PDB file of C-alpha atoms in Angstrom:
ATOM      1  CA  UNK W 118       0.000   0.000   0.000  1.00 82.00           C
ATOM      2  CA  UNK W 119       1.306   3.442  -0.895  1.00 87.00           C
ATOM      3  CA  UNK W 120       1.153   6.041   1.858  1.00 89.00           C
ATOM      4  CA  UNK W 121       2.091   9.672   2.271  1.00 93.00           C
ATOM      5  CA  UNK W 122       3.775  10.069   5.643  1.00 93.00           C
ATOM      6  CA  UNK W 123       5.498  12.817   7.606  1.00 94.00           C
ATOM      7  CA  UNK W 124       8.914  11.724   8.862  1.00 94.00           C
ATOM      8  CA  UNK W 125      11.924  13.114  10.696  1.00 94.00           C
ATOM      9  CA  UNK W 126      15.513  12.195   9.931  1.00 94.00           C
ATOM     10  CA  UNK W 127      18.983  13.622  10.246  1.00 94.00           C
ATOM     11  CA  UNK W 128      20.951  14.552   7.159  1.00 94.00           C
ATOM     12  CA  UNK W 129      24.618  15.483   6.809  1.00 93.00           C
ATOM     13  CA  UNK W 130      25.329  18.632   4.796  1.00 92.00           C
ATOM     14  CA  UNK W 131      28.912  18.475   3.459  1.00 92.00           C
ATOM     15  CA  UNK W 132      31.209  21.480   4.091  1.00 89.00           C
ATOM     16  CA  UNK W 133      31.154  22.592   0.429  1.00 88.00           C
ATOM     17  CA  UNK W 134      27.339  22.913   0.569  1.00 86.00           C
ATOM     18  CA  UNK W 135      27.014  24.771   3.902  1.00 84.00           C
ATOM     19  CA  UNK W 136      26.472  28.091   2.117  1.00 84.00           C
ATOM     20  CA  UNK W 137      23.077  26.840   0.871  1.00 84.00           C
ATOM     21  CA  UNK W 138      21.206  24.878   3.527  1.00 89.00           C
ATOM     22  CA  UNK W 139      17.872  25.372   1.741  1.00 91.00           C
ATOM     23  CA  UNK W 140      14.846  23.045   1.728  1.00 92.00           C
ATOM     24  CA  UNK W 141      15.729  22.043  -1.861  1.00 93.00           C
ATOM     25  CA  UNK W 142      19.292  21.101  -0.873  1.00 93.00           C
ATOM     26  CA  UNK W 143      18.103  19.150   2.196  1.00 93.00           C
ATOM     27  CA  UNK W 144      15.439  17.434   0.065  1.00 94.00           C
ATOM     28  CA  UNK W 145      18.089  16.285  -2.434  1.00 94.00           C
ATOM     29  CA  UNK W 146      20.306  14.987   0.392  1.00 94.00           C
ATOM     30  CA  UNK W 147      17.339  13.160   1.971  1.00 94.00           C
ATOM     31  CA  UNK W 148      16.438  11.642  -1.406  1.00 94.00           C
ATOM     32  CA  UNK W 149      20.002  10.368  -1.846  1.00 93.00           C
ATOM     33  CA  UNK W 150      19.990   8.933   1.681  1.00 92.00           C
ATOM     34  CA  UNK W 151      16.503   7.416   1.916  1.00 91.00           C
ATOM     35  CA  UNK W 152      14.901   6.646  -1.440  1.00 89.00           C
ATOM     36  CA  UNK W 153      14.934   2.919  -2.090  1.00 82.00           C
ATOM     37  CA  UNK W 154      15.641   2.066   1.550  1.00 83.00           C
ATOM     38  CA  UNK W 155      13.378  -0.281   3.465  1.00 79.00           C
ATOM     39  CA  UNK W 156      12.226   0.408   7.012  1.00 76.00           C
ATOM     40  CA  UNK W 157      10.157  -2.001   9.145  1.00 75.00           C
ATOM     41  CA  UNK W 158       7.866   0.796  10.373  1.00 81.00           C
ATOM     42  CA  UNK W 159       7.157   2.774   7.172  1.00 84.00           C
ATOM     43  CA  UNK W 160       8.079   0.303   4.410  1.00 81.00           C
ATOM     44  CA  UNK W 161      10.106   1.289   1.360  1.00 84.00           C
ATOM     45  CA  UNK W 162      10.715   5.013   0.847  1.00 87.00           C
ATOM     46  CA  UNK W 163       9.690   5.696  -2.746  1.00 89.00           C
ATOM     47  CA  UNK W 164      10.120   9.464  -2.821  1.00 92.00           C
ATOM     48  CA  UNK W 165      10.878  12.410  -0.538  1.00 94.00           C
ATOM     49  CA  UNK W 166       8.366  15.011  -1.705  1.00 94.00           C
ATOM     50  CA  UNK W 167       8.638  18.102   0.489  1.00 94.00           C
ATOM     51  CA  UNK W 168      10.793  19.410   3.350  1.00 95.00           C
ATOM     52  CA  UNK W 169       8.817  21.300   6.021  1.00 94.00           C
ATOM     53  CA  UNK W 170      11.298  22.117   8.746  1.00 91.00           C
ATOM     54  CA  UNK W 171      15.071  22.131   9.073  1.00 93.00           C
ATOM     55  CA  UNK W 172      16.407  22.221  12.623  1.00 90.00           C
ATOM     56  CA  UNK W 173      19.583  23.826  13.926  1.00 90.00           C
ATOM     57  CA  UNK W 174      22.793  22.284  12.631  1.00 89.00           C
ATOM     58  CA  UNK W 175      24.965  20.150  14.889  1.00 90.00           C
ATOM     59  CA  UNK W 176      28.698  19.669  14.492  1.00 90.00           C
ATOM     60  CA  UNK W 177      30.115  16.310  15.556  1.00 89.00           C
ATOM     61  CA  UNK W 178      33.745  15.785  16.545  1.00 90.00           C
ATOM     62  CA  UNK W 179      35.970  14.445  13.747  1.00 88.00           C
ATOM     63  CA  UNK W 180      33.179  14.820  11.184  1.00 89.00           C
ATOM     64  CA  UNK W 181      33.482  17.391   8.372  1.00 89.00           C
ATOM     65  CA  UNK W 182      29.777  18.028   7.754  1.00 90.00           C
ATOM     66  CA  UNK W 183      27.013  19.640   9.754  1.00 93.00           C
ATOM     67  CA  UNK W 184      24.020  17.501  10.755  1.00 94.00           C
ATOM     68  CA  UNK W 185      20.477  18.840  10.473  1.00 94.00           C
ATOM     69  CA  UNK W 186      17.268  17.216  11.653  1.00 95.00           C
ATOM     70  CA  UNK W 187      14.585  17.700   9.017  1.00 95.00           C
ATOM     71  CA  UNK W 188      10.851  17.106   9.002  1.00 96.00           C
ATOM     72  CA  UNK W 189       9.558  16.078   5.575  1.00 96.00           C
ATOM     73  CA  UNK W 190       6.828  14.307   3.616  1.00 96.00           C
ATOM     74  CA  UNK W 191       7.572  11.071   1.809  1.00 95.00           C
ATOM     75  CA  UNK W 192       5.691   8.552  -0.292  1.00 94.00           C
ATOM     76  CA  UNK W 193       6.244   5.021   0.994  1.00 91.00           C
ATOM     77  CA  UNK W 194       5.226   1.545  -0.099  1.00 87.00           C
ATOM     78  CA  UNK W 195       4.357  -0.690   2.842  1.00 86.00           C
ATOM     79  CA  UNK W 196       2.931  -4.071   1.824  1.00 86.00           C
ATOM     80  CA  UNK W 197       0.405  -5.318   4.388  1.00 89.00           C
ATOM     81  CA  UNK W 198      -0.376  -8.920   5.283  1.00 93.00           C
ATOM     82  CA  UNK W 199      -3.505 -10.187   3.440  1.00 95.00           C
ATOM     83  CA  UNK W 200      -3.473  -7.158   1.122  1.00 94.00           C
ATOM     84  CA  UNK W 201      -4.577  -7.881  -2.455  1.00 95.00           C
ATOM     85  CA  UNK W 202      -2.093  -6.427  -4.939  1.00 94.00           C
ATOM     86  CA  UNK W 203      -1.795  -6.195  -8.705  1.00 95.00           C
ATOM     87  CA  UNK W 204       1.629  -6.685 -10.234  1.00 95.00           C
ATOM     88  CA  UNK W 205       3.558  -7.833 -13.271  1.00 97.00           C
ATOM     89  CA  UNK W 206       5.594 -11.020 -13.584  1.00 96.00           C
ATOM     90  CA  UNK W 207       9.247  -9.964 -13.847  1.00 96.00           C
ATOM     91  CA  UNK W 208      10.909 -13.399 -13.779  1.00 95.00           C
ATOM     92  CA  UNK W 209       9.826 -17.033 -14.044  1.00 95.00           C
ATOM     93  CA  UNK W 210      11.876 -19.791 -12.403  1.00 95.00           C
ATOM     94  CA  UNK W 211      11.331 -23.507 -11.762  1.00 94.00           C
ATOM     95  CA  UNK W 212       9.743 -22.911  -8.353  1.00 95.00           C
ATOM     96  CA  UNK W 213       7.460 -20.010  -9.293  1.00 95.00           C
ATOM     97  CA  UNK W 214       7.239 -16.453 -10.542  1.00 96.00           C
ATOM     98  CA  UNK W 215       8.586 -13.197  -9.153  1.00 96.00           C
ATOM     99  CA  UNK W 216       5.957 -10.469  -9.339  1.00 96.00           C
ATOM    100  CA  UNK W 217       6.791  -6.765  -9.235  1.00 92.00           C
ATOM    101  CA  UNK W 218       4.478  -5.068  -6.740  1.00 90.00           C
ATOM    102  CA  UNK W 219       5.478  -1.448  -6.375  1.00 81.00           C
ATOM    103  CA  UNK W 220       9.191  -1.050  -5.699  1.00 81.00           C
ATOM    104  CA  UNK W 221       9.628  -4.647  -4.481  1.00 83.00           C
ATOM    105  CA  UNK W 222       9.153  -8.148  -5.888  1.00 89.00           C
ATOM    106  CA  UNK W 223       7.072 -10.895  -4.308  1.00 93.00           C
ATOM    107  CA  UNK W 224       7.350 -14.635  -4.900  1.00 95.00           C
ATOM    108  CA  UNK W 225       4.329 -16.456  -6.267  1.00 96.00           C
ATOM    109  CA  UNK W 226       5.339 -20.060  -5.588  1.00 95.00           C
ATOM    110  CA  UNK W 227       4.249 -22.570  -8.245  1.00 94.00           C
ATOM    111  CA  UNK W 228       2.027 -24.304  -5.644  1.00 94.00           C
ATOM    112  CA  UNK W 229       0.216 -20.988  -5.018  1.00 95.00           C
ATOM    113  CA  UNK W 230      -0.623 -20.107  -8.632  1.00 94.00           C
ATOM    114  CA  UNK W 231      -3.276 -22.602  -9.692  1.00 89.00           C
ATOM    115  CA  UNK W 232      -4.927 -25.875  -8.741  1.00 88.00           C
ATOM    116  CA  UNK W 233      -3.587 -27.232 -12.042  1.00 89.00           C
ATOM    117  CA  UNK W 234      -0.037 -28.569 -12.191  1.00 91.00           C
ATOM    118  CA  UNK W 235       2.206 -25.986 -13.851  1.00 91.00           C
ATOM    119  CA  UNK W 236       5.464 -27.170 -15.415  1.00 92.00           C
ATOM    120  CA  UNK W 237       8.437 -24.867 -15.949  1.00 94.00           C
ATOM    121  CA  UNK W 238       9.158 -24.108 -19.601  1.00 91.00           C
ATOM    122  CA  UNK W 239      12.623 -22.543 -19.482  1.00 88.00           C
ATOM    123  CA  UNK W 240      12.811 -21.998 -23.235  1.00 90.00           C
ATOM    124  CA  UNK W 241       9.736 -19.756 -23.217  1.00 89.00           C
ATOM    125  CA  UNK W 242      10.246 -18.417 -19.659  1.00 91.00           C
ATOM    126  CA  UNK W 243       6.823 -19.526 -18.482  1.00 93.00           C
ATOM    127  CA  UNK W 244       4.937 -21.933 -16.253  1.00 94.00           C
ATOM    128  CA  UNK W 245       2.489 -23.914 -18.373  1.00 92.00           C
ATOM    129  CA  UNK W 246      -0.359 -26.298 -17.594  1.00 90.00           C
ATOM    130  CA  UNK W 247      -0.622 -29.710 -19.245  1.00 86.00           C
ATOM    131  CA  UNK W 248      -4.368 -29.813 -18.460  1.00 87.00           C
ATOM    132  CA  UNK W 249      -5.400 -26.570 -20.172  1.00 87.00           C
ATOM    133  CA  UNK W 250      -3.928 -23.805 -22.299  1.00 84.00           C
ATOM    134  CA  UNK W 251      -3.088 -21.754 -19.217  1.00 89.00           C
ATOM    135  CA  UNK W 252       0.399 -20.347 -18.869  1.00 93.00           C
ATOM    136  CA  UNK W 253       2.097 -17.660 -16.810  1.00 94.00           C
ATOM    137  CA  UNK W 254       5.070 -15.778 -18.213  1.00 94.00           C
ATOM    138  CA  UNK W 255       7.127 -12.611 -17.955  1.00 95.00           C
ATOM    139  CA  UNK W 256       5.103  -9.384 -18.407  1.00 96.00           C
ATOM    140  CA  UNK W 257       1.800 -11.091 -17.461  1.00 96.00           C
ATOM    141  CA  UNK W 258      -0.422  -9.043 -15.134  1.00 96.00           C
ATOM    142  CA  UNK W 259      -1.346 -10.845 -11.914  1.00 97.00           C
ATOM    143  CA  UNK W 260      -3.610 -10.216  -8.908  1.00 96.00           C
ATOM    144  CA  UNK W 261      -2.390 -11.879  -5.702  1.00 96.00           C
ATOM    145  CA  UNK W 262      -2.673 -11.719  -1.913  1.00 96.00           C
ATOM    146  CA  UNK W 263       0.312 -11.083   0.372  1.00 95.00           C
ATOM    147  CA  UNK W 264       0.601 -14.056   2.750  1.00 96.00           C
ATOM    148  CA  UNK W 265       4.130 -13.683   4.165  1.00 93.00           C
ATOM    149  CA  UNK W 266       6.416 -10.727   4.733  1.00 87.00           C
ATOM    150  CA  UNK W 267       9.994 -10.594   5.984  1.00 84.00           C
ATOM    151  CA  UNK W 268      11.640  -7.177   5.695  1.00 73.00           C
ATOM    152  CA  UNK W 269      15.450  -6.871   5.709  1.00 71.00           C
ATOM    153  CA  UNK W 270      16.251  -3.211   6.477  1.00 67.00           C
ATOM    154  CA  UNK W 271      19.989  -3.578   5.839  1.00 70.00           C
ATOM    155  CA  UNK W 272      19.577  -5.274   2.445  1.00 69.00           C
ATOM    156  CA  UNK W 273      16.140  -4.373   1.050  1.00 62.00           C
ATOM    157  CA  UNK W 274      16.720  -6.656  -1.960  1.00 65.00           C
ATOM    158  CA  UNK W 275      16.870  -9.576   0.511  1.00 70.00           C
ATOM    159  CA  UNK W 276      13.383  -8.787   1.831  1.00 74.00           C
ATOM    160  CA  UNK W 277      10.910 -11.566   1.107  1.00 86.00           C
ATOM    161  CA  UNK W 278       7.242 -11.226   0.273  1.00 90.00           C
ATOM    162  CA  UNK W 279       5.188 -14.369  -0.326  1.00 95.00           C
ATOM    163  CA  UNK W 280       2.094 -14.268  -2.534  1.00 97.00           C
ATOM    164  CA  UNK W 281      -0.829 -16.551  -3.304  1.00 96.00           C
ATOM    165  CA  UNK W 282      -3.202 -16.522  -6.270  1.00 95.00           C
ATOM    166  CA  UNK W 283      -5.241 -19.653  -5.475  1.00 92.00           C
ATOM    167  CA  UNK W 284      -8.254 -17.883  -3.992  1.00 91.00           C
ATOM    168  CA  UNK W 285     -11.314 -16.770  -5.970  1.00 91.00           C
ATOM    169  CA  UNK W 286     -10.742 -13.458  -7.734  1.00 91.00           C
ATOM    170  CA  UNK W 287      -6.959 -13.908  -7.779  1.00 95.00           C
ATOM    171  CA  UNK W 288      -4.640 -15.040 -10.579  1.00 93.00           C
ATOM    172  CA  UNK W 289      -3.459 -13.942 -13.986  1.00 94.00           C
ATOM    173  CA  UNK W 290      -5.660 -11.115 -15.281  1.00 95.00           C
ATOM    174  CA  UNK W 291      -6.376 -13.045 -18.504  1.00 91.00           C
ATOM    175  CA  UNK W 292      -7.619 -16.046 -16.505  1.00 91.00           C
ATOM    176  CA  UNK W 293      -9.860 -13.819 -14.388  1.00 92.00           C
ATOM    177  CA  UNK W 294     -11.346 -12.256 -17.542  1.00 92.00           C
ATOM    178  CA  UNK W 295     -11.991 -15.733 -19.053  1.00 88.00           C
ATOM    179  CA  UNK W 296     -13.773 -16.835 -15.851  1.00 88.00           C
ATOM    180  CA  UNK W 297     -15.904 -13.672 -15.818  1.00 90.00           C
ATOM    181  CA  UNK W 298     -16.931 -14.214 -19.455  1.00 89.00           C
ATOM    182  CA  UNK W 299     -17.871 -17.850 -18.700  1.00 86.00           C
ATOM    183  CA  UNK W 300     -20.044 -16.739 -15.749  1.00 86.00           C
ATOM    184  CA  UNK W 301     -21.772 -14.093 -17.890  1.00 86.00           C
ATOM    185  CA  UNK W 302     -22.401 -16.598 -20.706  1.00 86.00           C
ATOM    186  CA  UNK W 303     -23.833 -19.122 -18.238  1.00 85.00           C
ATOM    187  CA  UNK W 304     -26.076 -16.447 -16.669  1.00 80.00           C
ATOM    188  CA  UNK W 305     -27.342 -15.428 -20.129  1.00 70.00           C
ATOM    189  CA  UNK W 306     -28.498 -18.971 -21.035  1.00 68.00           C
TER     190      UNK W 306
END
């Protein structure tokens, strides 16, 4: 879920930039420091949007810069347990598909995609069913539910988000559209 939040953090202004401690300069320094980082409380910082307040600078011993506490607005992405998300398959591997949901990827394990058995087709980078014409490949749009979440603040790329698409209303968008058309055709008979 994307959120707009008000945060406080400390930013170091290097000596060569001390002549211009403006909100724009502090915003750029905050963007360099925070954007793309993952935090357990607020999620992944997508963008620092506006600086509201810059405190008094503090000089630390043996440090060349001056440290300022700033209050600012940021857009964050914080995936919630049981949240239904739409994403795009970015990679298919033997054990499932990685789905891009916002700035992070979640794993849709092969056992959580469909009740049908899906075999890995490495040549075509897809998981394909032997029972029907269903397949899931790179660039396919998917709706899934977040079922596990393990955030690694030090290495955001090592964070793990587990997804499922086996519940009604979840799965590849094309499959959901096919099911809707079948229901409408059956209702019209």
